[in-house]
Short mmCIF file of C-alpha atoms in Angstrom, two decimals:
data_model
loop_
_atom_site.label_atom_id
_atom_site.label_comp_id
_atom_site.label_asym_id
_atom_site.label_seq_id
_atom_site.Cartn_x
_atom_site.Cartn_y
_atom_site.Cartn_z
CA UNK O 1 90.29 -13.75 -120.20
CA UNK O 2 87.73 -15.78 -122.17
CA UNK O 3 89.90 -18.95 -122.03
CA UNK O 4 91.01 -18.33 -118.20
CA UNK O 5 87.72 -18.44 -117.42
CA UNK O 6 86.11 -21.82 -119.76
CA UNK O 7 89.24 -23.33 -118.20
CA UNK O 8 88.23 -22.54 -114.62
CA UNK O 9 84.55 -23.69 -115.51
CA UNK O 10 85.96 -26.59 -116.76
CA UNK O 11 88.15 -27.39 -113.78
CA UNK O 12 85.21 -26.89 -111.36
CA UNK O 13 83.11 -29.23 -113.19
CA UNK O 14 85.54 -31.95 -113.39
CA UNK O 15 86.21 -31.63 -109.77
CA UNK O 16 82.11 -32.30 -109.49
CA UNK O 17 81.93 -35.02 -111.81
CA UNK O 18 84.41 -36.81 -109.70
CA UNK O 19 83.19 -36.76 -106.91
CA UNK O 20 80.39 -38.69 -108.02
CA UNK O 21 82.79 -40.76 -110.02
CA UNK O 22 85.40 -41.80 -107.52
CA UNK O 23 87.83 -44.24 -109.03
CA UNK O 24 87.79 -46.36 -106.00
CA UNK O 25 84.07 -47.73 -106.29
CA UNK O 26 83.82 -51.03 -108.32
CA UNK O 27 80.01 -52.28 -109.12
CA UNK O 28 80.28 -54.64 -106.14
CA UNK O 29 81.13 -51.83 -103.26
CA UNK O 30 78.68 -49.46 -105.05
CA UNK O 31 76.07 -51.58 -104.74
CA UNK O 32 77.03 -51.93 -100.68
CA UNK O 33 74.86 -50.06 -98.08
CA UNK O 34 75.85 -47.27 -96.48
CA UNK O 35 74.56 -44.97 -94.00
CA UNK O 36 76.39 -42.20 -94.87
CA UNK O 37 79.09 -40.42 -97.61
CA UNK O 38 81.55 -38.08 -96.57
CA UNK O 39 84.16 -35.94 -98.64
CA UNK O 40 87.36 -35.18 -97.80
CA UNK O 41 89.76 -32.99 -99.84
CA UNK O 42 93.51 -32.77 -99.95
CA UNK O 43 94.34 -29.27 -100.48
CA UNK O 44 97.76 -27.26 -100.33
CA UNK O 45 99.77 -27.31 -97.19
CA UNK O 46 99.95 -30.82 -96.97
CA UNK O 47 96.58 -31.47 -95.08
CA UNK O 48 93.10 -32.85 -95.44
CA UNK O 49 90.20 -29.72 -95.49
CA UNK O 50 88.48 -31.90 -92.37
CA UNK O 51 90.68 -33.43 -89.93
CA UNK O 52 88.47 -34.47 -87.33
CA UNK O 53 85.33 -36.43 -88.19
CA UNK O 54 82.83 -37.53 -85.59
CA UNK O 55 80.44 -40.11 -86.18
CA UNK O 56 78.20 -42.85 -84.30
CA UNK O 57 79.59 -46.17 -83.77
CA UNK O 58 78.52 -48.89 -86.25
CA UNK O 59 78.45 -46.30 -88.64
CA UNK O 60 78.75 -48.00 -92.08
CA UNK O 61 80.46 -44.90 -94.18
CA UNK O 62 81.70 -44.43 -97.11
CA UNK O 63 84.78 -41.80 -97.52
CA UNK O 64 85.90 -40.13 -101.08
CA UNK O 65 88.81 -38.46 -101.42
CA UNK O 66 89.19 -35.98 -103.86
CA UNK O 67 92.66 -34.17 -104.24
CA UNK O 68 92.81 -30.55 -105.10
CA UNK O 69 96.60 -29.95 -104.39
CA UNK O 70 99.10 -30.06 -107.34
CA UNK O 71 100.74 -33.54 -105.73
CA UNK O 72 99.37 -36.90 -105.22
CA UNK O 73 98.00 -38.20 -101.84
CA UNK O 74 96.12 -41.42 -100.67
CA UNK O 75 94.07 -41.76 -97.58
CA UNK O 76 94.19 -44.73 -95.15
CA UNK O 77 92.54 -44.74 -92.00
CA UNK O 78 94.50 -46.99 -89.29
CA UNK O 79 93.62 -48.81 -86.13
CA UNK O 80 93.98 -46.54 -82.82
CA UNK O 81 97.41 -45.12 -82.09
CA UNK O 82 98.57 -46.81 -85.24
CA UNK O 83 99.62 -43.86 -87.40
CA UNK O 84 103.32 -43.82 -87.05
CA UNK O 85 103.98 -47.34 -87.21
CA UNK O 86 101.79 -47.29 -90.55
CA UNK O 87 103.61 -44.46 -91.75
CA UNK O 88 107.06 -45.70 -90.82
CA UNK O 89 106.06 -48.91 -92.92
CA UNK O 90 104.95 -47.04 -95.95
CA UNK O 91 108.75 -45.49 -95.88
CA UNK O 92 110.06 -48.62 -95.24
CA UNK O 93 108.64 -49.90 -99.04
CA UNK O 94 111.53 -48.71 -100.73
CA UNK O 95 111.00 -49.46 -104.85
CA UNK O 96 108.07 -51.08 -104.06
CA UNK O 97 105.68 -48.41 -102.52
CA UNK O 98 104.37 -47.24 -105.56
CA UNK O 99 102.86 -50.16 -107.38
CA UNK O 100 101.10 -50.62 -103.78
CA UNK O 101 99.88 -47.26 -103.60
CA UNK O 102 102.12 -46.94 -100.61
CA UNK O 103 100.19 -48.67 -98.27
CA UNK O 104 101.76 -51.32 -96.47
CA UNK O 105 100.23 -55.23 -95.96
CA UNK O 106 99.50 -54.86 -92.26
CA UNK O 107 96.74 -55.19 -90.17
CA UNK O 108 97.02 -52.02 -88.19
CA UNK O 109 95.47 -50.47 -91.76
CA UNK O 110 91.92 -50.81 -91.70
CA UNK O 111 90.90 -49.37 -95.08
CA UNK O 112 92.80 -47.05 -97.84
CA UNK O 113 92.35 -45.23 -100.80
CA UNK O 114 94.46 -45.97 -103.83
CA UNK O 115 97.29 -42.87 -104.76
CA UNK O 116 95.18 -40.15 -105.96
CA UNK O 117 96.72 -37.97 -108.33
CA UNK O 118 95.66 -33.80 -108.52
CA UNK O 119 92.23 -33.67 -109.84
CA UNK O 120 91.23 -36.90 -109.38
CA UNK O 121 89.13 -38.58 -106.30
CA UNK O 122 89.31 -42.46 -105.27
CA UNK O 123 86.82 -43.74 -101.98
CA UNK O 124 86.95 -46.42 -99.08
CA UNK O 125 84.03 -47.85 -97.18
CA UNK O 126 84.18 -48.70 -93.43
CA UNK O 127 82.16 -49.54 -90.48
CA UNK O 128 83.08 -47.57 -87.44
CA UNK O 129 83.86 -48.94 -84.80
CA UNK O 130 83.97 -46.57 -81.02
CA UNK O 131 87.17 -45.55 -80.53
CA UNK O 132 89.53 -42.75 -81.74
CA UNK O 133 91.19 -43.88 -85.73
CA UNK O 134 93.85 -42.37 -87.19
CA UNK O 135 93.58 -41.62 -91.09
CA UNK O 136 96.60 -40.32 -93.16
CA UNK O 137 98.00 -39.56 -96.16
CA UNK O 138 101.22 -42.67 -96.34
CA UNK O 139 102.48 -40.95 -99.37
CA UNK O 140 106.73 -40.78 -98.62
CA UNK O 141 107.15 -37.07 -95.98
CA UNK O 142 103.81 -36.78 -95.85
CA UNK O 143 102.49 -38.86 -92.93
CA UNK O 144 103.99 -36.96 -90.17
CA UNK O 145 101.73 -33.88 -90.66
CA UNK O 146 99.21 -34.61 -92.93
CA UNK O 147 96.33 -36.84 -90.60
CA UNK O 148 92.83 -36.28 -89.21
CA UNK O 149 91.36 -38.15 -86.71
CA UNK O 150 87.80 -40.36 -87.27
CA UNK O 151 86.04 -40.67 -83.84
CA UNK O 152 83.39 -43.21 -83.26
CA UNK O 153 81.41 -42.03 -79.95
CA UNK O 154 77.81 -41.69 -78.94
CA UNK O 155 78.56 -39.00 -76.85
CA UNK O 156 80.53 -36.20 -78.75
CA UNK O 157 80.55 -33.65 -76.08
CA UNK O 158 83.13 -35.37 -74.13
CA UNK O 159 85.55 -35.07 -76.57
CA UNK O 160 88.82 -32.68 -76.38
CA UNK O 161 87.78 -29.27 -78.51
CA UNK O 162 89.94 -29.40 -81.56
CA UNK O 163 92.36 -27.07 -80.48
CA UNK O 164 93.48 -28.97 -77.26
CA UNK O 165 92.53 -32.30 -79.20
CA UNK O 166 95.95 -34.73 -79.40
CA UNK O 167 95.25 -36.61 -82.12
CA UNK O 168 95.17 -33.20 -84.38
CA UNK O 169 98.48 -32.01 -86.70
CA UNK O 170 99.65 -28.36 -84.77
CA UNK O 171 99.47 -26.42 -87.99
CA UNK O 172 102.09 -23.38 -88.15
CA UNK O 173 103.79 -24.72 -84.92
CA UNK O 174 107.42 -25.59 -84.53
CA UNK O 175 107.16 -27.95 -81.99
CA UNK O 176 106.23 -31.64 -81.87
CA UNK O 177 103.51 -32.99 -80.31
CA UNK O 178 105.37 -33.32 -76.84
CA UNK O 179 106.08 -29.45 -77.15
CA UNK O 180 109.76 -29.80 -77.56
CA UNK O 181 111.28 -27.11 -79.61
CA UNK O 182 112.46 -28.00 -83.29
CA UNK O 183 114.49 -24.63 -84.53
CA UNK O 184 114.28 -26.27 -88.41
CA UNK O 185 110.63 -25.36 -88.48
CA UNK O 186 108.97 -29.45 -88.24
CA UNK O 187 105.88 -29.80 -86.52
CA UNK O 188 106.75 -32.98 -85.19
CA UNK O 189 110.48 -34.21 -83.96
CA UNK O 190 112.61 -35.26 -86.54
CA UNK O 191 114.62 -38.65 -85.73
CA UNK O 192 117.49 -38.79 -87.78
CA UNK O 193 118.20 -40.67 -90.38
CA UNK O 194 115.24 -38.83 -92.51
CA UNK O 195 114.44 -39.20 -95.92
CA UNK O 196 112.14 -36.45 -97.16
CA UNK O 197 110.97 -36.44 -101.25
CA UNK O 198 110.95 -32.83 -101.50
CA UNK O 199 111.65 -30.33 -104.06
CA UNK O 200 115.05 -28.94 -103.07
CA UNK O 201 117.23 -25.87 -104.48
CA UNK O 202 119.83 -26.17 -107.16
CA UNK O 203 118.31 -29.86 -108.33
CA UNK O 204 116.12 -31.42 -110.46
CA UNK O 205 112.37 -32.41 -110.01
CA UNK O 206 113.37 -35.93 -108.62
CA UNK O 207 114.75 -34.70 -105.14
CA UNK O 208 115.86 -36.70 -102.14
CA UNK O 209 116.92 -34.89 -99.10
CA UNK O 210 118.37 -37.34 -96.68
CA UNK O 211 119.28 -36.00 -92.75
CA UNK O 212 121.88 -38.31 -90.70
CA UNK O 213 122.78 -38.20 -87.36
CA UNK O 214 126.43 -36.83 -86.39
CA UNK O 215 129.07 -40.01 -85.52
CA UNK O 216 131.28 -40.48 -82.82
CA UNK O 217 131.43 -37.17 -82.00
CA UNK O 218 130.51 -35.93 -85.64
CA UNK O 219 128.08 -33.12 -86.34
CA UNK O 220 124.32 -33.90 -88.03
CA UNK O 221 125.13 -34.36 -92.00
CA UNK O 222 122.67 -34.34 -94.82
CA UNK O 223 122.66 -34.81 -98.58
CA UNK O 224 120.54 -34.26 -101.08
CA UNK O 225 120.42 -37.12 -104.07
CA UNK O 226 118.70 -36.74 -107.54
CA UNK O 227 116.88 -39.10 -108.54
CA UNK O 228 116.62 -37.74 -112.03
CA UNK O 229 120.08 -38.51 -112.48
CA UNK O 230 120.87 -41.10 -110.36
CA UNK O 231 123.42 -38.93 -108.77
CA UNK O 232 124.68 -37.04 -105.21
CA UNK O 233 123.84 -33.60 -105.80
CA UNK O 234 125.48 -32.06 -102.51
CA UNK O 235 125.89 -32.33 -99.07
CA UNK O 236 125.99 -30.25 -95.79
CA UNK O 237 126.42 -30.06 -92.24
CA UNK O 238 125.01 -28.72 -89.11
CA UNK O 239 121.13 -29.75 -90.05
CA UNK O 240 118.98 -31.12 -91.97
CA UNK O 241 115.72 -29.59 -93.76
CA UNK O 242 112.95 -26.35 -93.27
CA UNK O 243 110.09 -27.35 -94.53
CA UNK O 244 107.32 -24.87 -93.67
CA UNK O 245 107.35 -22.34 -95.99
CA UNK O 246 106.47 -25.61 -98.66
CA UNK O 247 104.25 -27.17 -96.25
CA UNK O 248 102.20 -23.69 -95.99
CA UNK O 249 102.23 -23.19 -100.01
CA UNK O 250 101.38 -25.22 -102.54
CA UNK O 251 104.62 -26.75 -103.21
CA UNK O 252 105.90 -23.48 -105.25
CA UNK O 253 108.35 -22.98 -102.63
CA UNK O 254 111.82 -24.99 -102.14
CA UNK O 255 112.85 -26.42 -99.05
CA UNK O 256 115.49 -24.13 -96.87
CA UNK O 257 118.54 -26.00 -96.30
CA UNK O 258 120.04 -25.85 -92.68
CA UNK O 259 123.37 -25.77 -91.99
CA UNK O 260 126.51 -25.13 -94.32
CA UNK O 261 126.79 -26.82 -97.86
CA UNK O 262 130.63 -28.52 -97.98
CA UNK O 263 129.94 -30.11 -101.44
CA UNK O 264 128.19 -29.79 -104.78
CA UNK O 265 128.81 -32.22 -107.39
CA UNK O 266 131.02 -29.96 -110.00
CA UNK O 267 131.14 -29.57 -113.57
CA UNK O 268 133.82 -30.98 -115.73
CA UNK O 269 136.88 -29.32 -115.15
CA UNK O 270 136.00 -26.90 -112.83
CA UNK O 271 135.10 -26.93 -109.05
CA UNK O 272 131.78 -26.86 -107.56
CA UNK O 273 129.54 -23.91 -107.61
CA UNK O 274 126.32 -23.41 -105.55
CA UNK O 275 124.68 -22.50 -108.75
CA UNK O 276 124.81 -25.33 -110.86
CA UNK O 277 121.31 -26.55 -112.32
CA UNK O 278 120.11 -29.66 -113.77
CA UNK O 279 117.70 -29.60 -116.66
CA UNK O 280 117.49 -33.28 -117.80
CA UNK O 281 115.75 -35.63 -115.32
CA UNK O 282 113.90 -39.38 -115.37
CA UNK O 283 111.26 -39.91 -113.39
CA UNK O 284 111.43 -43.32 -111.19
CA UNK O 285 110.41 -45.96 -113.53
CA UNK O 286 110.19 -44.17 -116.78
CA UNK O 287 112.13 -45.30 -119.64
CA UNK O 288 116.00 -44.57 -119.49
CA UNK O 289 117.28 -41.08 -120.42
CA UNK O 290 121.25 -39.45 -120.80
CA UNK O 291 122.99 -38.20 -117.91
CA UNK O 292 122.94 -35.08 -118.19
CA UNK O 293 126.71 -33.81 -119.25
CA UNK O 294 126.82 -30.90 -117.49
CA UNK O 295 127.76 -32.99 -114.13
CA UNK O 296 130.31 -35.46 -113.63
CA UNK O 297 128.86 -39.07 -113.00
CA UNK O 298 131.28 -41.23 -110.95
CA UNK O 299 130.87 -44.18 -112.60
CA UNK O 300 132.01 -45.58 -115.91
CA UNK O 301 131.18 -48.90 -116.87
CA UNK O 302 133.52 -50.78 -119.34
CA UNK O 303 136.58 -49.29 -121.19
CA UNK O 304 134.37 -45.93 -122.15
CA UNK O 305 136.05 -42.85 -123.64
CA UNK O 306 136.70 -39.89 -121.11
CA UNK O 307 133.05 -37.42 -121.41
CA UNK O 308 131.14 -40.30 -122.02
CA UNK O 309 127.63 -39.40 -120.88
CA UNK O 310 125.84 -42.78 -119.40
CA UNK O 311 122.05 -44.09 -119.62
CA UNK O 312 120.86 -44.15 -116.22
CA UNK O 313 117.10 -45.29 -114.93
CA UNK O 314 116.32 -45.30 -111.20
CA UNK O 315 114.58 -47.86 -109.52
CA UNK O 316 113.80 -46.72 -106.16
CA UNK O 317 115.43 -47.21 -102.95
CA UNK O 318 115.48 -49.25 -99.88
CA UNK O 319 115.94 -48.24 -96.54
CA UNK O 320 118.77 -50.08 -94.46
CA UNK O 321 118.45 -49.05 -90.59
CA UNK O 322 116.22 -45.84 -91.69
CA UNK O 323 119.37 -44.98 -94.09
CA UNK O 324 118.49 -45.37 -97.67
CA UNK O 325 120.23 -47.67 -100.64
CA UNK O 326 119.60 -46.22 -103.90
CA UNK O 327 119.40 -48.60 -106.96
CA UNK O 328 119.75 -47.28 -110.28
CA UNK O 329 121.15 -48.54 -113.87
CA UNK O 330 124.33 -47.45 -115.55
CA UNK O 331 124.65 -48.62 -118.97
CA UNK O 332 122.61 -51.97 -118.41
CA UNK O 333 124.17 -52.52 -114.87
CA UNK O 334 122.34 -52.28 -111.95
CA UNK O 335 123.97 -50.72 -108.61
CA UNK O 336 123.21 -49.93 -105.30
CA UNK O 337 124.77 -47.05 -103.06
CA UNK O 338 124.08 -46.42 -99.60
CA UNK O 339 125.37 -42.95 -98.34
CA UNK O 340 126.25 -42.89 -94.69
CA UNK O 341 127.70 -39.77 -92.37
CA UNK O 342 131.75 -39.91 -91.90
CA UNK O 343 132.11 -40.63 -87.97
CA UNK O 344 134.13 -38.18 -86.21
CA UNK O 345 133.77 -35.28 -88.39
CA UNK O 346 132.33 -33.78 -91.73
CA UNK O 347 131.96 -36.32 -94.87
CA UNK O 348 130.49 -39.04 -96.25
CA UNK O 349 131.00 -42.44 -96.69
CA UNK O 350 129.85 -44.05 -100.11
CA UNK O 351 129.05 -47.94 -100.29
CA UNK O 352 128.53 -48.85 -104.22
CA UNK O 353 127.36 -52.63 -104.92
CA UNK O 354 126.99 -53.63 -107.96
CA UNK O 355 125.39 -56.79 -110.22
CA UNK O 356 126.71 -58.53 -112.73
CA UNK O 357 129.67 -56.34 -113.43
CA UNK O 358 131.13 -58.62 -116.33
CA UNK O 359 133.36 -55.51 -117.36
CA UNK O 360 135.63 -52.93 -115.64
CA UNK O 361 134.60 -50.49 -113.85
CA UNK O 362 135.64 -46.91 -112.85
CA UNK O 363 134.90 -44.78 -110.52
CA UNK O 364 135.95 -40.83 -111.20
CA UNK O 365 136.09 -38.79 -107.79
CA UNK O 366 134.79 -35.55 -108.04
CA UNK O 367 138.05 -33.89 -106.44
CA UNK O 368 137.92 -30.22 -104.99
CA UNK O 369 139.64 -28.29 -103.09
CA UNK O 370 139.68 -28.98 -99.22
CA UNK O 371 137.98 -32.63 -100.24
CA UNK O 372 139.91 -35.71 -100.11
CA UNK O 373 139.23 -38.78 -101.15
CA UNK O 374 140.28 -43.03 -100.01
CA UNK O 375 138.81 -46.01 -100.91
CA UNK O 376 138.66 -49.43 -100.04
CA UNK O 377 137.96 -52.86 -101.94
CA UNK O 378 136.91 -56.53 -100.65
CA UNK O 379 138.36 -54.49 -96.57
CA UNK O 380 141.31 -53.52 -98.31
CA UNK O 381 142.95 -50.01 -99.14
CA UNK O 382 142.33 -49.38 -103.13
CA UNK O 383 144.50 -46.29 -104.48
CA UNK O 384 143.11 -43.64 -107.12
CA UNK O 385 144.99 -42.26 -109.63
CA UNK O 386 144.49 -39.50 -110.99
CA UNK O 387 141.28 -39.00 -109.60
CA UNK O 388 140.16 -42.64 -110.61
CA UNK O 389 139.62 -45.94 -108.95
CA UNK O 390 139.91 -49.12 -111.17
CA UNK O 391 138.29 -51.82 -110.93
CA UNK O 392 138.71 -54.63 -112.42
CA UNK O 393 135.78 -56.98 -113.95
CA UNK O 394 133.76 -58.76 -111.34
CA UNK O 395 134.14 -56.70 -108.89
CA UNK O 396 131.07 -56.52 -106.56
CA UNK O 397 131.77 -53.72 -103.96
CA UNK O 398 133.64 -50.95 -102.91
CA UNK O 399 133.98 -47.84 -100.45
CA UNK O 400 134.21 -44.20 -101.31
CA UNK O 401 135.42 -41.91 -97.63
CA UNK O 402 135.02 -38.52 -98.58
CA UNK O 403 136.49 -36.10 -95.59
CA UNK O 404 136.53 -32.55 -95.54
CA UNK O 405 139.75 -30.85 -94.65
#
């Protein structure tokens, strides 16, 4: 009890100190003058403690976020009516969204925070203008529920009150700002393809729940891909995502799949189960660890014995038409697979690229019952054998079609 509660002094003071310390004040913008400082806090449930702030125009202010939820957020306040194309453009970054904090170089963003990890605080200064700006947290499935609104008016009491206001997230609501119903539990209509970094059930850490829209007839298909281990975990049909019970917690809770699961990458020698774990992840851009051997990997690289367990390091992802192209490393080669739905009906459709494949490579399908698998090489029909597809050195693409019988 002693320790519990030195730790929670602790904790409280640190969150003080910082926010007189914010990491985003260098001696030059410190020594700029303001008229006045405001705080905001990220806390659990995905949302800022203040999300409408009213000030004067010509206001020069100075904003410090400090983040007291167990995940890191940022804070960038956009021009007006701005939000979703800055958002959009922060998920269009791909590999590269990290090292810029996920902000992107445009000029509907006005002013931002760096990424602000739990316990820490960074700040932003701003003159403000009249007018109604966005701010928002740009962090990847974050910026479609987790904004405020900064108004600069000389006459407050014309504004909306906060519970008719439109610029406000509808906490607790299942339907999007429009009011049309969503039945998967978003606050805000989903258009598909979706990539949400979430923490997802039987997977590691490193989840990436991606939601497509149904094909020439086909139904709505989703997948969920680990990062950790540069691998497709499983895949469903009939929806995508829940995420409210995690958006209402503090993250302890897994995202409810919707719709029915038709495939779960299986364990060596036996078929798929719904309760497989993984236990050995990389985080993107740490340094490379084992896959782990309790899943198959489909690809082999070079004339490896059967069980070989590869290195594999992910880099990030791209996203091409809103669908996203991985890129990880397999043993020192670097590929890229883009996932798309099977048109007419339930599967998926696997496009692998890779670099500078000076050896053979192989890819093992992960066959199960009611699960078949084609492929195709340079437009051409490639046959497996056995469960494998050769190919031979140089080769720089191929197509994996798996359709559920």
């Amino acid at each position: 009890m002693r320790y519990e509660f030195m730790h929670l002094i602790l904790s409280r003071l640190r969150a003080s100190l910082l926010a007189w310390l914010p990491l985003g004040i260098s001696p030059v913008l410190a020594q700029q003058k303001v008229d006045t400082t405001i705080t905001l806090k990220s806390i659990a449930g995905l949302q800022y403690d203040q999300p409408r702030l009213v000030l004067k125009p010509k206001t020069r202010l100075r904003l410090v976020l400090e983040n007291y939820d167990d995940m890191a957020h940022n804070l960038v306040v956009t021009r007006p009516n701005a939000r979703v194309r800055v958002v959009d453009a922060a998920l269009r970054m791909g590999a590269e969204g990290a090292s810029r904090h996920y902000v992107p170089d445009m000029p509907e963003v006005l002013a931002h925070t760096r990424e602000v990890e739990p316990g820490r605080a960074d700040t932003l200064l701003l003159t403000v203008d009249e007018g109604a700006f966005p701010y928002v947290c740009t962090y990847p499935g974050h910026g479609y529920v987790m904004y405020g609104i900064l108004y600069g008016t000389r006459d407050p009491k014309r504004l909306p009150p906060p519970e008719a206001d439109p610029y406000l997230p509808k906490r607790g609501s299942t339907a999007d700002h429009a009011g049309h119903h969503q039945p998967s539990g978003h606050p805000y209509e989903v258009t598909l393809p979706a990539v949400y970094r979430t923490f997802m059930p039987d997977c590691g850490p490193a989840a990436i729940a991606v939601g497509m829209p149904g094909l020439a007839g086909g139904p709505v298909q989703s997948y969920c891909f680990d990062a950790g281990i540069c691998q497709l975990r499983y895949a469903w049909s009939g929806g995508f995502v829940d995420n409210a019970d995690q958006w209402d917690g503090k993250g302890q809770k897994l995202t409810k799949l919707v719709g029915d699961i038709y495939y779960v990458a299986s364990s060596p020698g036996r078929a798929s189960t719904a309760g497989l774990t993984v236990s050995t992840t990389t985080k993107p851009g740490s340094a490379p660890a084992p896959s782990p051997a309790g899943l198959v990997f489909p690809l082999r690289i070079g004339n490896k014995p059967a069980g070989h367990s590869p290195v594999v390091q992910f880099r990030g992802y791209r996203l091409i038409n809103r669908y996203p192209e991985f890129q990880y490393v397999v043993d020192g080669v670097t590929v890229r697979e883009l996932i798309k739905p099977l048109p007419g009906g339930r599967g998926l459709v696997r496009q692998f690229s890779i670099d500078s494949a000076k050896q053979p490579v192989t890819f093992l399908a992960d066959e199960q019952p009611g699960l078949a698998y084609r492929a195709t090489r340079a437009g051409k029909t490639a046959a497996l054998r056995n469960g494998q597809l050769l190919l031979p050195a140089g080769t720089r693409q191929f197509t994996i079609f798996m359709t559920v019988q």
